[in-house]
Coordinates of C-alpha atoms in Angstrom, one line a residue:
M1 CA 210.1 95.1 135.1
L2 CA 208.0 92.2 134.0
D3 CA 209.6 89.5 131.9
A4 CA 207.9 87.7 129.0
W5 CA 206.6 84.8 131.1
S6 CA 205.0 87.2 133.6
I7 CA 203.3 89.1 130.9
A8 CA 202.0 85.9 129.2
A9 CA 200.7 84.7 132.6
L10 CA 198.8 88.0 133.1
L11 CA 197.3 87.8 129.7
L12 CA 196.1 84.3 130.3
A13 CA 194.9 85.1 133.9
G14 CA 192.6 87.8 132.7
P15 CA 190.2 85.6 130.6
L16 CA 190.4 82.9 133.3
V17 CA 189.3 85.3 135.9
V18 CA 186.4 86.5 133.7
V19 CA 185.3 82.9 133.0
V20 CA 185.5 81.9 136.7
G21 CA 183.6 85.1 137.6
M22 CA 180.8 84.3 135.1
K23 CA 180.5 80.7 136.5
L24 CA 180.3 82.0 140.1
R25 CA 177.7 84.5 139.1
A26 CA 175.6 81.8 137.4
R27 CA 176.0 79.5 140.4
L28 CA 174.9 82.3 142.7
A29 CA 171.9 83.1 140.6
L30 CA 170.9 79.4 140.7
S31 CA 171.3 79.3 144.5
R32 CA 169.2 82.4 144.9
A33 CA 166.4 80.8 142.7
K34 CA 166.0 77.9 145.1
H35 CA 163.3 78.1 147.7
R36 CA 164.6 78.8 151.2
S37 CA 163.0 75.7 152.7
L38 CA 164.7 72.3 152.9
A39 CA 162.4 71.1 150.2
G40 CA 164.1 73.6 147.9
H41 CA 167.6 72.1 148.6
S42 CA 167.3 68.5 147.7
R43 CA 170.9 67.4 148.5
L44 CA 170.8 69.1 151.9
S45 CA 167.4 67.7 152.7
R46 CA 168.7 64.1 152.0
R47 CA 171.7 64.6 154.2
I48 CA 169.6 66.0 157.1
A49 CA 166.9 63.3 156.7
A50 CA 169.7 60.7 157.1
L51 CA 170.6 62.3 160.4
V52 CA 167.1 62.4 162.0
P53 CA 167.1 59.9 164.9
T54 CA 164.4 57.4 165.6
Y55 CA 162.7 57.9 168.9
S56 CA 159.2 57.6 170.3
Y57 CA 157.2 59.1 173.2
D58 CA 156.5 57.1 176.3
D59 CA 153.0 56.7 177.8
A60 CA 153.1 59.9 179.7
Q61 CA 154.7 62.1 177.1
F62 CA 152.4 60.9 174.3
F63 CA 149.5 62.9 175.8
R64 CA 151.6 65.8 177.0
A65 CA 154.0 66.5 174.1
D66 CA 152.9 70.2 174.3
D67 CA 153.4 70.4 178.1
A68 CA 149.6 70.3 178.7
D69 CA 148.4 70.0 182.3
A70 CA 147.2 66.8 183.8
E71 CA 143.5 67.5 183.3
I72 CA 143.9 68.0 179.5
A73 CA 146.2 64.9 179.3
A74 CA 143.5 62.8 181.1
R75 CA 140.8 64.0 178.6
R76 CA 143.1 63.1 175.7
R77 CA 143.8 59.7 177.1
A78 CA 140.1 58.9 177.7
G79 CA 139.3 60.1 174.2
F80 CA 142.1 58.1 172.6
E81 CA 141.0 54.9 174.3
E82 CA 137.4 55.4 173.4
L83 CA 138.4 56.1 169.8
S84 CA 140.5 53.0 169.7
R85 CA 137.7 50.9 171.0
K86 CA 135.2 52.4 168.5
L87 CA 137.5 51.8 165.5
R88 CA 138.3 48.2 166.5
L89 CA 134.8 47.1 167.2
K90 CA 133.6 48.7 164.0
A91 CA 135.9 47.0 161.6
A92 CA 137.3 43.8 163.3
R93 CA 137.3 41.7 160.2
T94 CA 138.8 44.4 158.0
L95 CA 141.5 45.2 160.5
G96 CA 142.3 41.5 160.9
R97 CA 142.8 41.1 157.2
T98 CA 145.0 44.2 157.2
A99 CA 147.2 42.8 160.0
E100 CA 147.4 39.4 158.2
A101 CA 148.5 40.9 154.9
A102 CA 150.9 43.6 156.2
P103 CA 153.9 41.3 156.6
H104 CA 153.7 40.4 152.9
I105 CA 153.0 43.8 151.4
S106 CA 155.8 46.3 151.6
D107 CA 153.7 49.2 150.5
L108 CA 151.3 48.5 153.4
Q109 CA 154.1 48.4 155.9
F110 CA 155.2 51.8 154.6
T111 CA 151.8 53.5 154.7
E112 CA 151.0 52.1 158.1
S113 CA 154.2 53.6 159.5
Y114 CA 153.8 57.0 158.0
R115 CA 150.3 58.1 158.8
V116 CA 151.4 60.4 161.7
P117 CA 154.6 62.1 162.9
F118 CA 157.1 59.3 163.7
Q119 CA 157.3 60.1 167.4
F120 CA 153.7 59.1 167.9
S121 CA 153.6 56.3 165.3
P122 CA 154.3 53.2 167.4
R123 CA 151.4 53.9 169.8
V124 CA 149.1 55.0 167.1
K125 CA 149.8 51.9 165.0
A126 CA 149.0 49.7 168.0
A127 CA 145.9 51.5 169.2
L128 CA 144.4 53.1 166.1
P129 CA 145.0 50.7 163.3
A130 CA 143.7 51.9 159.9
S131 CA 141.9 49.3 157.7
S132 CA 143.2 49.0 154.2
F133 CA 140.8 46.6 152.6
V134 CA 137.4 47.3 150.9
A135 CA 134.8 45.0 149.5
S136 CA 132.7 47.1 147.3
S137 CA 131.9 50.7 146.0
S138 CA 128.7 52.3 145.1
G139 CA 127.7 55.9 144.4
V140 CA 130.1 58.0 146.5
Q141 CA 130.8 55.4 149.1
V142 CA 133.1 52.4 149.7
T143 CA 132.2 49.5 151.9
D144 CA 134.8 47.5 154.0
L145 CA 134.8 43.8 154.8
D146 CA 132.6 44.4 157.9
G147 CA 129.9 46.1 155.8
N148 CA 130.7 49.6 157.0
A149 CA 130.0 52.2 154.2
A150 CA 132.1 55.4 154.2
Y151 CA 132.0 58.4 152.0
D152 CA 135.1 58.3 149.8
L153 CA 137.3 61.3 150.1
S154 CA 140.4 59.5 148.9
G155 CA 139.5 59.8 145.2
S156 CA 141.7 56.7 144.5
Y157 CA 144.6 59.1 144.3
G158 CA 142.9 61.1 141.5
V159 CA 141.5 58.3 139.4
N160 CA 138.0 58.6 140.7
L161 CA 136.8 61.8 138.9
L162 CA 133.3 60.7 138.0
G163 CA 132.3 58.0 140.6
Y164 CA 133.2 54.3 140.8
D165 CA 130.0 53.2 139.1
F166 CA 130.9 55.2 136.1
Y167 CA 134.3 53.4 135.8
K168 CA 132.7 50.0 136.4
G169 CA 130.6 50.8 133.4
C170 CA 133.6 51.9 131.3
M171 CA 135.4 48.7 132.1
E172 CA 132.4 46.4 131.4
R173 CA 131.3 48.1 128.2
G174 CA 134.9 48.4 127.0
A175 CA 135.6 44.7 127.6
R176 CA 132.6 43.7 125.6
R177 CA 133.8 45.9 122.7
V178 CA 137.2 44.1 122.4
D179 CA 136.3 40.6 123.7
A180 CA 136.9 39.2 120.3
L181 CA 140.4 40.5 120.3
G182 CA 141.5 39.6 123.8
P183 CA 145.0 40.6 125.0
V184 CA 146.6 40.9 121.6
L185 CA 149.6 43.1 122.0
G186 CA 151.9 44.8 119.6
S187 CA 149.2 45.4 117.0
Y188 CA 146.8 48.2 117.8
P189 CA 143.1 47.7 118.4
S190 CA 141.1 50.0 116.2
L191 CA 140.0 52.1 119.1
V192 CA 143.5 53.5 119.4
A193 CA 143.1 55.7 116.4
D194 CA 139.9 57.3 117.9
N195 CA 141.5 57.8 121.3
A196 CA 144.5 59.4 119.8
A197 CA 142.4 61.8 117.7
R198 CA 140.3 62.8 120.7
L199 CA 143.2 63.3 123.0
A200 CA 145.0 65.4 120.4
R201 CA 141.9 67.6 120.1
I202 CA 141.4 67.9 123.9
S203 CA 145.1 68.7 124.5
G204 CA 145.5 71.0 121.5
M205 CA 148.5 68.9 120.5
D206 CA 149.5 67.1 117.3
E207 CA 150.5 63.6 118.5
V208 CA 150.0 61.1 121.3
S209 CA 151.8 58.2 122.8
F210 CA 150.5 55.7 125.4
H211 CA 152.3 54.3 128.4
M212 CA 151.5 52.2 131.4
S213 CA 151.5 54.8 134.2
G214 CA 151.7 58.5 134.8
T215 CA 155.3 58.1 136.0
E216 CA 156.3 56.5 132.7
A217 CA 154.5 59.3 130.7
V218 CA 156.5 62.0 132.5
M219 CA 159.7 60.0 132.0
Q220 CA 159.1 59.9 128.2
A221 CA 158.1 63.6 128.1
V222 CA 161.4 64.5 129.7
R223 CA 163.4 62.2 127.5
L224 CA 161.8 63.7 124.4
A225 CA 162.6 67.2 125.6
R226 CA 166.3 66.3 126.1
Y227 CA 166.4 64.6 122.8
H228 CA 165.1 67.5 120.8
T229 CA 166.9 70.3 122.7
K230 CA 170.2 68.5 123.1
R231 CA 170.3 69.8 126.6
S232 CA 170.8 67.9 129.8
H233 CA 169.0 69.5 132.7
I234 CA 165.3 69.7 133.8
V235 CA 163.7 72.2 136.1
R236 CA 161.2 71.1 138.6
F237 CA 159.7 73.3 141.3
C238 CA 160.0 73.0 145.0
G239 CA 157.4 70.7 146.5
T240 CA 156.1 69.2 143.3
Y241 CA 155.5 65.5 142.6
H242 CA 156.1 64.0 139.1
G243 CA 156.3 60.4 139.9
W244 CA 158.9 58.4 141.8
W245 CA 161.7 58.1 139.3
G246 CA 165.1 59.6 140.2
D247 CA 165.4 62.8 138.1
V248 CA 162.1 64.2 139.3
Q249 CA 162.4 63.1 142.9
P250 CA 165.9 64.4 143.8
G251 CA 165.3 64.8 147.6
V252 CA 164.1 62.6 150.4
G253 CA 162.9 59.2 149.1
N254 CA 165.5 58.8 146.4
P255 CA 168.6 56.8 147.5
E256 CA 170.7 58.7 145.0
A257 CA 171.0 62.4 144.3
A258 CA 169.7 63.5 140.9
R259 CA 172.6 65.1 138.9
D260 CA 170.8 66.8 136.1
T261 CA 167.9 68.4 138.0
Y262 CA 167.4 72.0 139.2
T263 CA 164.8 72.4 141.9
L264 CA 163.8 76.0 141.9
S265 CA 161.3 78.2 143.6
E266 CA 157.9 78.5 142.0
M267 CA 156.3 82.0 141.3
S268 CA 159.8 83.6 141.6
E269 CA 161.4 86.2 139.4
R270 CA 164.8 84.8 140.3
T271 CA 163.7 81.5 138.7
L272 CA 162.7 83.3 135.5
A273 CA 166.2 84.9 135.5
V274 CA 167.9 81.5 135.7
L275 CA 165.7 80.2 132.8
R276 CA 166.7 83.3 130.7
T277 CA 170.4 82.8 131.2
R278 CA 171.3 79.2 131.4
R279 CA 172.0 77.1 128.3
D280 CA 171.7 73.6 129.7
I281 CA 167.9 73.5 130.5
A282 CA 165.9 71.2 128.3
C283 CA 162.5 71.5 130.0
V284 CA 160.4 72.9 132.8
L285 CA 157.9 70.6 134.6
V286 CA 154.8 72.1 136.0
N287 CA 152.3 70.3 138.2
P288 CA 149.2 72.6 138.2
V289 CA 147.9 71.3 141.6
Q290 CA 150.7 73.3 143.1
A291 CA 148.5 76.3 142.7
L292 CA 147.0 75.1 145.9
Y293 CA 150.3 75.1 147.9
P294 CA 153.2 76.6 146.0
N295 CA 156.7 75.5 147.0
I296 CA 155.5 72.8 149.5
A297 CA 154.8 69.2 149.0
A298 CA 151.3 67.9 149.1
P299 CA 150.6 68.1 152.9
A300 CA 150.6 64.8 154.7
D301 CA 149.5 64.2 158.3
S302 CA 152.8 62.4 158.9
T303 CA 154.6 65.7 158.6
L304 CA 152.0 67.8 160.4
V305 CA 154.0 68.9 163.5
A306 CA 152.1 72.1 164.2
S307 CA 149.6 74.1 162.1
R308 CA 148.9 74.1 158.4
P309 CA 148.1 77.7 157.4
D310 CA 145.5 78.6 154.8
K311 CA 146.9 78.3 151.3
S312 CA 143.8 79.3 149.3
V313 CA 144.4 79.4 145.5
D314 CA 145.1 82.8 143.9
R315 CA 144.1 81.9 140.4
A316 CA 145.0 85.2 138.9
A317 CA 148.5 85.2 140.4
Y318 CA 149.1 81.6 139.3
T319 CA 147.9 82.3 135.9
A320 CA 150.2 85.3 135.6
W321 CA 153.1 83.1 136.7
L322 CA 152.4 80.4 134.1
K323 CA 152.1 83.1 131.4
A324 CA 155.5 84.5 132.4
L325 CA 157.0 81.0 132.5
R326 CA 155.5 80.3 129.0
A327 CA 157.1 83.5 127.6
V328 CA 160.5 82.7 128.9
C329 CA 160.4 79.1 127.7
S330 CA 159.4 80.2 124.3
E331 CA 162.2 82.8 124.2
R332 CA 164.9 80.3 125.3
G333 CA 163.7 77.2 123.4
I334 CA 162.9 75.3 126.6
V335 CA 160.1 72.7 126.5
L336 CA 157.2 73.5 128.8
I337 CA 155.6 70.3 130.2
F338 CA 152.3 70.3 132.0
D339 CA 152.1 67.2 134.2
E340 CA 148.4 66.7 134.5
V341 CA 148.5 63.0 135.5
F342 CA 146.7 63.9 138.8
L343 CA 144.7 67.0 137.9
G344 CA 143.9 66.3 134.2
F345 CA 140.1 66.6 133.4
R346 CA 139.3 67.7 136.9
L347 CA 139.4 71.5 136.3
A348 CA 138.0 71.7 132.8
P349 CA 137.6 69.5 129.6
G350 CA 141.0 70.9 128.4
G351 CA 142.6 70.5 131.8
A352 CA 144.9 73.1 133.3
Q353 CA 145.8 74.6 129.9
E354 CA 142.1 75.6 129.5
Y355 CA 141.6 76.5 133.2
F356 CA 144.6 78.9 133.4
G357 CA 144.6 79.9 129.7
V358 CA 148.2 78.8 129.1
A359 CA 149.4 76.4 126.4
A360 CA 152.2 73.9 127.1
D361 CA 154.5 72.2 124.6
I362 CA 153.9 68.7 126.0
V363 CA 151.1 67.5 128.4
T364 CA 151.0 64.2 130.3
Y365 CA 147.8 62.5 131.5
G366 CA 147.1 59.4 133.5
K367 CA 144.8 58.0 136.2
T368 CA 141.2 58.9 135.3
V369 CA 141.6 58.9 131.5
G370 CA 142.2 55.1 131.5
G371 CA 138.5 54.6 132.3
G372 CA 139.4 52.6 135.4
F373 CA 142.5 50.9 134.1
P374 CA 146.2 52.0 134.5
I375 CA 147.4 54.4 131.8
G376 CA 149.9 57.1 131.0
V377 CA 149.6 59.5 128.0
V378 CA 152.0 62.0 126.4
C379 CA 150.5 64.6 124.1
G380 CA 152.8 67.0 122.3
Q381 CA 153.6 69.0 119.3
H382 CA 155.1 67.1 116.4
R383 CA 158.5 68.8 116.7
F384 CA 158.8 67.4 120.2
M385 CA 157.2 64.0 119.8
K386 CA 159.2 62.7 116.9
R387 CA 161.6 59.9 118.0
Y388 CA 164.1 59.8 115.2
R389 CA 165.9 62.1 112.8
D390 CA 165.5 62.0 109.1
D391 CA 169.2 62.8 108.4
R392 CA 170.7 60.6 111.2
P393 CA 169.0 57.2 111.1
A394 CA 170.9 55.8 114.1
D395 CA 170.0 58.8 116.3
I396 CA 166.7 57.8 117.9
C397 CA 164.8 58.4 121.1
F398 CA 163.5 55.0 122.1
A399 CA 160.3 54.3 124.1
R400 CA 158.1 51.2 123.9
G401 CA 156.3 48.9 126.3
T402 CA 154.6 45.5 126.1
F403 CA 151.4 46.7 127.6
N404 CA 151.2 50.1 126.0
S405 CA 147.8 50.3 124.2
H406 CA 146.3 47.2 125.8
P407 CA 143.0 46.5 124.1
Y408 CA 141.0 46.5 127.3
V409 CA 142.6 49.8 128.5
M410 CA 142.0 51.4 125.2
A411 CA 138.4 50.4 125.1
A412 CA 137.7 51.7 128.6
M413 CA 139.5 54.9 127.7
N414 CA 137.3 55.4 124.7
E415 CA 134.2 55.1 126.9
F416 CA 135.7 57.8 129.1
L417 CA 136.5 60.1 126.2
L418 CA 133.1 59.6 124.7
H419 CA 131.5 60.6 128.0
L420 CA 133.5 63.8 128.1
E421 CA 131.7 65.1 125.1
S422 CA 128.2 64.3 126.5
P423 CA 125.8 67.2 127.2
G424 CA 125.6 66.2 130.9
M425 CA 129.3 66.3 131.3
Q426 CA 129.6 69.7 129.6
A427 CA 126.9 71.1 132.0
L428 CA 128.8 69.6 135.0
Y429 CA 132.0 71.4 133.9
R430 CA 130.1 74.7 133.3
D431 CA 128.9 74.8 137.0
L432 CA 131.9 73.1 138.5
E433 CA 133.8 76.1 139.9
A434 CA 130.7 77.8 141.4
T435 CA 129.4 74.5 142.9
W436 CA 132.6 73.6 144.8
A437 CA 133.4 77.2 145.8
A438 CA 129.9 77.4 147.4
R439 CA 130.3 74.0 149.1
T440 CA 133.7 75.0 150.5
E441 CA 132.5 78.4 151.7
S442 CA 129.5 76.8 153.4
L443 CA 131.5 74.4 155.4
N444 CA 134.1 77.0 156.3
R445 CA 131.4 79.3 157.6
R446 CA 129.9 76.5 159.8
L447 CA 133.4 75.7 161.1
G448 CA 133.9 79.3 162.0
E449 CA 130.6 79.7 163.6
R450 CA 131.4 76.8 166.0
G451 CA 134.8 78.2 166.8
L452 CA 136.6 75.2 165.4
P453 CA 140.3 75.9 164.5
I454 CA 140.2 74.5 161.0
Q455 CA 139.3 75.8 157.5
I456 CA 139.3 74.3 154.0
A457 CA 141.5 75.5 151.1
H458 CA 140.6 74.1 147.8
L459 CA 141.3 73.9 144.1
S460 CA 138.0 72.8 142.6
T461 CA 137.3 69.4 144.1
V462 CA 140.8 69.0 145.7
W463 CA 140.8 70.0 149.4
T464 CA 143.4 70.7 152.0
V465 CA 142.4 70.9 155.7
C466 CA 144.2 73.9 157.2
H467 CA 144.7 74.0 160.9
T468 CA 144.5 77.6 162.2
R469 CA 145.8 76.9 165.7
S470 CA 149.2 75.4 166.6
S471 CA 149.0 72.0 168.1
R472 CA 151.2 68.9 168.4
Y473 CA 148.0 66.8 167.8
N474 CA 146.3 68.3 164.6
W475 CA 147.1 65.0 162.9
M476 CA 144.6 63.2 165.2
L477 CA 141.7 64.7 163.1
Q478 CA 142.1 62.0 160.5
Y479 CA 141.1 59.3 163.0
Y480 CA 138.0 61.1 164.1
L481 CA 137.0 61.6 160.5
R482 CA 137.4 57.9 159.9
A483 CA 135.4 57.1 162.9
E484 CA 132.6 59.2 161.5
G485 CA 132.5 57.3 158.3
L486 CA 134.8 59.3 156.0
A487 CA 137.3 57.3 154.0
L488 CA 140.7 59.0 153.5
S489 CA 143.9 58.2 151.7
W490 CA 146.9 57.2 153.7
I491 CA 148.2 60.8 153.9
G492 CA 145.1 61.8 155.8
T493 CA 143.7 65.3 155.8
G494 CA 146.4 67.0 153.6
R495 CA 144.5 66.1 150.4
L496 CA 140.8 65.2 150.2
I497 CA 139.6 64.4 146.7
F498 CA 135.9 64.5 145.9
S499 CA 134.4 62.9 142.8
L500 CA 132.2 65.0 140.7
N501 CA 129.1 62.9 141.3
F502 CA 128.7 64.2 144.9
T503 CA 125.2 65.5 145.1
D504 CA 124.2 68.3 147.5
A505 CA 122.7 65.7 149.8
D506 CA 125.9 63.6 149.7
F507 CA 128.0 66.7 150.4
E508 CA 125.7 67.7 153.3
A509 CA 126.2 64.2 154.8
V510 CA 130.0 64.6 154.5
A511 CA 129.8 68.1 156.1
E512 CA 127.8 66.9 159.1
R513 CA 130.3 64.1 159.7
F514 CA 133.2 66.5 159.3
L515 CA 131.7 68.8 161.9
A516 CA 130.9 65.9 164.3
A517 CA 134.5 64.7 164.0
A518 CA 135.9 68.2 164.7
E519 CA 133.6 68.7 167.7
A520 CA 134.7 65.3 169.1
M521 CA 138.3 66.2 168.7
R522 CA 137.8 69.5 170.6
R523 CA 135.8 67.7 173.3
D524 CA 138.7 65.3 173.9
G525 CA 141.2 68.1 174.4
W526 CA 143.4 67.7 171.4
W527 CA 143.2 71.4 170.5
E528 CA 143.7 72.7 174.0
T529 CA 147.1 74.4 174.2
G530 CA 149.8 73.6 176.7
A531 CA 152.9 75.7 177.1
L532 CA 153.8 75.0 173.5
A533 CA 151.2 77.2 171.8
T534 CA 153.1 78.4 168.7
D535 CA 154.6 76.7 165.7
K536 CA 158.0 78.2 166.6
A537 CA 157.9 76.8 170.2
I538 CA 156.8 73.3 168.9
K539 CA 159.5 73.1 166.3
R540 CA 162.1 74.2 168.9
R541 CA 161.0 71.5 171.2
I542 CA 161.2 68.8 168.5
L543 CA 164.7 70.0 167.7
R544 CA 165.7 69.7 171.3
E545 CA 164.2 66.2 171.4
M546 CA 166.3 65.2 168.4
L547 CA 169.4 66.6 169.9
G548 CA 168.6 64.6 173.0
Q549 CA 169.1 61.4 171.1
F550 CA 172.8 62.4 170.6
F551 CA 173.2 64.1 174.0
P552 CA 170.6 62.5 176.2
R553 CA 170.9 63.9 179.6
P554 CA 171.4 67.7 179.0
W555 CA 168.4 67.7 176.6
A556 CA 166.1 65.4 178.5
W557 CA 162.5 66.6 178.3
Q558 CA 161.3 67.5 181.8
G559 CA 163.3 64.6 183.2
V560 CA 161.7 62.1 180.8
D561 CA 164.0 60.6 178.2
V562 CA 162.6 60.2 174.7
S563 CA 164.9 57.4 173.6
P564 CA 163.7 54.3 171.8
T565 CA 164.2 52.3 175.1
Q566 CA 161.4 54.4 176.7
A567 CA 158.7 53.0 174.3
P568 CA 156.2 50.7 176.0
P569 CA 156.8 47.0 175.2
T570 CA 153.3 46.7 173.6
Q571 CA 154.3 49.1 170.8
A572 CA 155.2 48.0 167.3
P573 CA 158.8 48.4 166.2
L574 CA 159.8 51.7 164.6
P575 CA 160.3 52.0 160.9
R576 CA 163.9 51.9 159.7

């Protein structure tokens, strides 16, 4: 027979079991809503990244990392050496300046080390150096210090929407409009009022605040969401980029784990279920460019170990996803934030909200809206933008900055915003989708007719080069493109960004150079397949190589060690 203490213990244990069960159930739902890739598990990805050993391929293995035969390896070696000679002769002065500056510029050291998969990086850095300096821009081209003009497919990371000449004009005309004021800060130049009104109208929001960068704009948007909801956590989606601050970059690249961030799977019913049930979510961040590659990071050649399958945008499916997300956020009082720092004004005058037909609670802009100067903008509804409480005077949400609303930035921005309403710009937007769909289809057709194993996926003027055949050397395409006079960003072929001032003739010139580069790459044997002819086989080999750094002899690759000591003495040191 149970005594009083036992009965009391049972009565207390019952509710405790229920509470624990509910917490376990919520935790399980959260885990199931994460994407199955490493990118979907930020803490695990950081731990695994810390274990990846540094090693490089020796001279023989560099050209036979896929177990290709001697004839193919010889073609690759000859092509590599000729490409090296061509790039060096073409841009000797520019490469010299790059080498001279690199020891003093940490960003340059990073980008030079991460253009290709790390196993190939030392030899590539030594033989195929990429120039990082330019002297001028005109039309759709940039010119380096040696006078080489190249068609610009870097887009200045999204800034260059309308062509560099346009932004030069914005900056020059804007400077003249505020030259009497100069760099007076704190007080607003009169143009701020007009800019705020125009941005409120474009975004469909009530209020605007200005910041120095897109990263700062997103930081303020998240801070405001937390302030007004009194909740702690933010939701970001697997693969998205929202700037480099800690809470929105919880995985590799952040020295510390983010504590109040959920990284969930995009376009997932399980994610919607989590949003419906949790009470700690302040906001959901959406980067609309992810419609091009849901749940993976913007592709970079440095991580291109095999193929990159076609990820063409399904606009209808992504629209349906955003509408479902909008409904759940409205139901649960979660702030829906569209991060349009990169994509804003590229899809439509009203950005992704107009393009997909979904309204956000807060929108962030940056890059191109500054008219050529650095800028970050937050636009939102009044109930989310207010930074203080009428009934609690000490309860505030602080955000200021010395250079917010700098007169020269505001003047250049005004020039940009005025141009958006011009008849010519409206006509450009009207035909934008059809123009770039036709251009993409045309190049894809020509690539297919020539039997080249690449295709283009796109979201308007943002392209990703998709490799339809598995290869250890797909990343080499970026160097053949550069040799043909196409300027890329440091991540290579994963993201090509066209400005809207590309004419049909300009685009045809780019297409011809693209085809020539691909033909040269095929001629030099980089797409020939050795024994490793599938993504699965390639990834297994890389795993064995990594294990070989901890257990060298049993895992040696065909009798050739891939330890750091095998690197030729002429190679540059590996990144650490």
